[in-house]
């Protein structure tokens, strides 16, 4: 029995493209369906007794390598997603926050992100973090540079943990969909003792029911953190 409550869940939403291809659809149709699936998982997390934060990997610093048309579609989808989700955030007490290098997004999209953060800032049931133009290495380097600018000459682990872009707790449990078993530059600092789970389910097929079953697996794990 896991004595550490699951407070911070992280999810690498992977497999949208394969989901679409399997159905003879364009990759972007997979992204569209994938975006719709976030709501159910978020509301599940909002009603869960111990989860305080759920962080979704939505766009990595490496995803700019994709065809221009796909990247542009993802940007539009993100804007539409935030606009449509506001109602869900307010109804379920979800605070929205973004992490990543947002300055590379269009001014309109940056505005939408900031506005959504502002409008939901007093919600307390759950924090939903979207990692957008996010890279784990970049986050660590940015944090160290900020500390240097502030005059630090020697940097501790505690300094980094408390000066990350959004200084939030370590990840307890990381789930990746689509059968790929890698981290792809997600939350490198925060996952040092996270429990990992890889499911073959493609993200557009991932339901709250499957999440519920996977969380039972977390409950059975013994976390030792290097102890006995
Ligand atoms: C994840 O699905 C969504 C993003 C990375 C934006 P993919 O688009 O990576 O789907 P696959 O891995 O090609 O199936
Ligand atoms: C990781 O998925 C990024 C997101 C889910 C946003 P990718 O599909 O981009 O990762 P790789 O290329 O398979 O490692
Ligand atoms: Mg992928």
Coordinates of C-alpha atoms and ligand atoms in Angstrom, one line a residue:
X1 CA 0.0 0.0 0.0
X2 CA 1.4 3.3 -1.1
X3 CA 1.7 5.6 1.9
X4 CA 2.4 8.7 -0.3
X5 CA -0.9 10.3 -1.5
X6 CA -1.0 11.1 -5.2
X7 CA -0.9 14.9 -5.1
X8 CA 0.7 15.7 -8.5
X9 CA -0.1 13.7 -11.6
X10 CA 1.7 14.3 -14.9
X11 CA 0.5 13.0 -18.3
X12 CA 2.4 12.8 -21.6
X13 CA -0.5 12.8 -24.1
X14 CA 0.9 10.9 -27.0
X15 CA -0.6 9.0 -29.9
X16 CA -2.9 11.5 -31.6
X17 CA -1.3 11.1 -35.0
X18 CA -1.4 7.3 -34.8
X19 CA -5.1 7.3 -33.7
X20 CA -6.0 9.4 -36.7
X21 CA -3.9 7.3 -39.2
X22 CA -5.6 4.1 -37.9
X23 CA -8.9 5.6 -39.0
X24 CA -7.6 6.9 -42.3
X25 CA -7.9 10.5 -41.0
X26 CA -5.4 13.4 -41.1
X27 CA -3.2 13.7 -38.1
X28 CA -4.9 16.9 -37.1
X29 CA -8.1 15.1 -36.5
X30 CA -6.3 13.1 -33.8
X31 CA -5.2 16.4 -32.2
X32 CA -8.8 17.6 -32.2
X33 CA -10.1 14.4 -30.6
X34 CA -7.2 14.5 -28.2
X35 CA -8.0 18.0 -27.0
X36 CA -11.5 16.9 -26.3
X37 CA -10.3 14.1 -24.0
X38 CA -8.5 16.5 -21.6
X39 CA -11.8 17.7 -20.1
X40 CA -12.9 14.4 -18.8
X41 CA -9.5 13.6 -17.3
X42 CA -9.4 17.1 -15.7
X43 CA -12.8 16.8 -14.1
X44 CA -11.9 13.4 -12.8
X45 CA -8.8 14.9 -11.2
X46 CA -10.8 17.7 -9.7
X47 CA -13.1 15.3 -7.9
X48 CA -10.3 13.0 -6.8
X49 CA -9.6 13.1 -3.1
X50 CA -5.8 13.6 -3.1
X51 CA -4.8 15.1 -6.6
X52 CA -4.0 18.8 -6.3
X53 CA -2.3 19.3 -9.6
X54 CA -2.4 17.7 -13.0
X55 CA 0.2 18.7 -15.6
X56 CA -0.4 17.8 -19.2
X57 CA 2.4 17.8 -21.9
X58 CA 0.7 19.6 -24.8
X59 CA 3.5 21.0 -26.9
X60 CA 7.3 20.4 -26.5
X61 CA 10.1 22.7 -27.6
X62 CA 10.9 20.0 -30.1
X63 CA 7.4 19.9 -31.7
X64 CA 8.2 23.0 -33.8
X65 CA 10.0 20.5 -36.1
X66 CA 6.6 19.2 -37.3
X67 CA 5.1 20.4 -40.6
X68 CA 4.1 24.0 -40.5
X69 CA 0.5 23.2 -41.2
X70 CA 0.4 20.8 -38.2
X71 CA 2.0 23.4 -35.9
X72 CA -0.4 26.1 -37.1
X73 CA -3.3 23.8 -36.4
X74 CA -2.1 23.0 -32.9
X75 CA -1.8 26.8 -32.1
X76 CA -5.4 27.4 -33.3
X77 CA -6.6 24.4 -31.4
X78 CA -5.0 25.6 -28.2
X79 CA -6.7 29.0 -28.5
X80 CA -10.0 27.3 -29.2
X81 CA -9.5 24.9 -26.3
X82 CA -8.8 27.6 -23.8
X83 CA -11.8 29.6 -25.0
X84 CA -14.1 26.6 -24.7
X85 CA -12.7 25.3 -21.4
X86 CA -13.2 28.4 -19.4
X87 CA -16.7 27.3 -18.5
X88 CA -15.4 23.9 -17.3
X89 CA -12.6 25.5 -15.3
X90 CA -15.1 27.7 -13.4
X91 CA -17.7 25.0 -12.9
X92 CA -15.2 22.5 -11.5
X93 CA -13.0 24.9 -9.5
X94 CA -10.0 24.4 -11.7
X95 CA -7.1 26.9 -11.8
X96 CA -5.3 27.0 -15.1
X97 CA -1.6 27.7 -15.4
X98 CA 0.8 27.4 -18.3
X99 CA 4.5 26.5 -18.2
X100 CA 7.0 26.8 -21.0
X101 CA 8.4 29.5 -23.2
X102 CA 5.2 31.3 -24.1
X103 CA 7.0 34.3 -25.7
X104 CA 7.4 32.3 -29.0
X105 CA 3.6 32.2 -29.4
X106 CA 1.5 34.8 -31.2
X107 CA 0.5 37.8 -29.1
X108 CA -3.1 36.8 -29.4
X109 CA -2.4 33.3 -28.0
X110 CA -0.2 34.7 -25.2
X111 CA -3.1 37.0 -24.3
X112 CA -5.6 34.1 -24.2
X113 CA -3.2 32.1 -22.0
X114 CA -2.7 35.1 -19.6
X115 CA -6.4 35.9 -19.5
X116 CA -7.4 32.3 -18.7
X117 CA -4.8 32.2 -15.9
X118 CA -6.2 35.5 -14.5
X119 CA -9.8 34.4 -14.7
X120 CA -9.2 31.1 -13.0
X121 CA -6.7 32.2 -10.4
X122 CA -9.0 31.9 -7.4
X123 CA -10.2 28.4 -8.2
X124 CA -8.9 25.9 -5.5
X125 CA -10.1 22.4 -6.2
X126 CA -7.4 21.5 -8.8
X127 CA -4.6 23.2 -10.7
X128 CA -4.4 22.2 -14.3
X129 CA -1.0 23.0 -15.8
X130 CA -0.5 22.8 -19.5
X131 CA 3.1 22.5 -20.7
X132 CA 3.3 24.6 -23.8
X133 CA 6.5 25.1 -25.8
X134 CA 8.0 23.3 -22.8
X135 CA 11.3 21.6 -22.5
X136 CA 12.7 20.1 -19.3
X137 CA 16.3 21.1 -20.0
X138 CA 15.3 24.6 -21.1
X139 CA 13.3 25.1 -17.8
X140 CA 16.4 24.1 -15.7
X141 CA 18.7 26.3 -17.7
X142 CA 16.3 29.3 -17.5
X143 CA 16.0 28.8 -13.8
X144 CA 19.7 28.7 -13.2
X145 CA 20.2 31.8 -15.3
X146 CA 17.5 33.6 -13.3
X147 CA 19.3 32.7 -10.1
X148 CA 22.6 34.0 -11.5
X149 CA 21.0 37.3 -12.5
X150 CA 19.7 37.6 -9.0
X151 CA 23.2 37.5 -7.8
X152 CA 23.6 33.8 -6.7
X153 CA 27.1 32.4 -7.2
X154 CA 26.4 28.9 -5.8
X155 CA 23.2 27.2 -6.5
X156 CA 21.5 24.5 -4.4
X157 CA 18.8 21.9 -5.2
X158 CA 16.4 23.9 -3.1
X159 CA 17.2 27.1 -5.0
X160 CA 16.2 25.3 -8.3
X161 CA 13.1 23.6 -6.9
X162 CA 11.8 26.8 -5.5
X163 CA 12.6 29.0 -8.6
X164 CA 11.2 26.9 -11.4
X165 CA 8.8 28.9 -13.6
X166 CA 5.9 27.6 -11.6
X167 CA 7.3 26.5 -8.3
X168 CA 5.2 23.4 -7.8
X169 CA 5.6 20.1 -6.1
X170 CA 7.5 17.1 -7.4
X171 CA 5.6 14.7 -9.6
X172 CA 4.2 11.7 -7.8
X173 CA 3.0 9.8 -10.8
X174 CA 3.8 10.1 -14.5
X175 CA 1.6 8.4 -17.2
X176 CA 2.5 8.3 -20.9
X177 CA 0.0 7.0 -23.4
X178 CA 0.6 5.4 -26.8
X179 CA 3.1 2.7 -25.8
X180 CA 6.3 4.9 -26.1
X181 CA 8.4 4.4 -23.1
X182 CA 10.4 7.6 -22.9
X183 CA 10.3 11.0 -21.2
X184 CA 10.8 13.3 -24.3
X185 CA 12.2 16.2 -22.3
X186 CA 9.3 16.5 -19.9
X187 CA 9.7 17.8 -16.3
X188 CA 13.2 16.4 -15.9
X189 CA 13.8 18.0 -12.6
X190 CA 10.4 17.2 -11.1
X191 CA 10.3 13.5 -11.9
X192 CA 13.4 12.4 -10.1
X193 CA 11.4 10.1 -7.8
X194 CA 8.1 9.9 -9.8
X195 CA 6.5 6.5 -10.3
X196 CA 6.1 5.9 -14.0
X197 CA 3.4 4.2 -16.0
X198 CA 3.2 3.5 -19.7
X199 CA -0.1 2.5 -21.3
X200 CA -0.5 1.3 -24.9
X201 CA -3.7 3.3 -25.2
X202 CA -3.5 6.1 -27.7
X203 CA -4.4 9.5 -26.1
X204 CA -7.7 10.0 -27.9
X205 CA -8.9 6.7 -26.5
X206 CA -7.8 7.5 -22.9
X207 CA -10.7 7.7 -20.6
X208 CA -11.3 8.6 -16.9
X209 CA -12.2 4.9 -16.4
X210 CA -8.7 3.8 -17.5
X211 CA -7.2 6.5 -15.4
X212 CA -9.1 5.3 -12.4
X213 CA -7.8 1.7 -13.0
X214 CA -4.2 3.0 -13.4
X215 CA -4.4 4.9 -10.2
X216 CA -5.2 1.7 -8.3
X217 CA -1.8 0.5 -9.6
X218 CA -0.2 3.6 -8.0
X219 CA -1.8 2.7 -4.7
X220 CA 0.0 -0.6 -4.7
X221 CA 3.5 0.7 -5.2
X222 CA 6.1 1.1 -2.5
X223 CA 8.0 4.3 -2.8
X224 CA 11.3 4.1 -1.0
X225 CA 13.1 7.3 -2.1
X226 CA 16.4 5.5 -1.5
X227 CA 15.5 4.2 1.9
X228 CA 14.6 0.7 2.9
Ligands
LIG1 C1 0.8 13.9 -29.2 O1 0.4 13.1 -30.2 C2 0.4 15.3 -29.4 C3 1.5 16.2 -29.5 C4 2.8 15.9 -29.4 C5 1.2 17.6 -29.9 P1 1.4 12.9 -31.5 O2 1.1 13.9 -32.5 O3 2.8 12.9 -31.1 O4 0.9 11.5 -32.0 P2 1.9 10.3 -32.6 O5 2.9 10.1 -31.6 O6 2.4 10.9 -33.9 O7 0.9 9.2 -32.8
LIG2 C1 5.9 14.3 -26.5 O1 5.4 13.6 -27.6 C2 5.4 15.7 -26.5 C3 4.0 15.8 -26.2 C4 3.2 14.9 -25.9 C5 3.5 17.2 -26.2 P1 6.2 13.5 -29.0 O2 5.4 12.6 -29.8 O3 6.6 14.8 -29.5 O4 7.6 12.7 -28.5 P2 8.6 11.8 -29.3 O5 9.0 12.6 -30.5 O6 7.8 10.6 -29.6 O7 9.7 11.5 -28.3
LIG3 MG1 4.1 11.4 -30.5

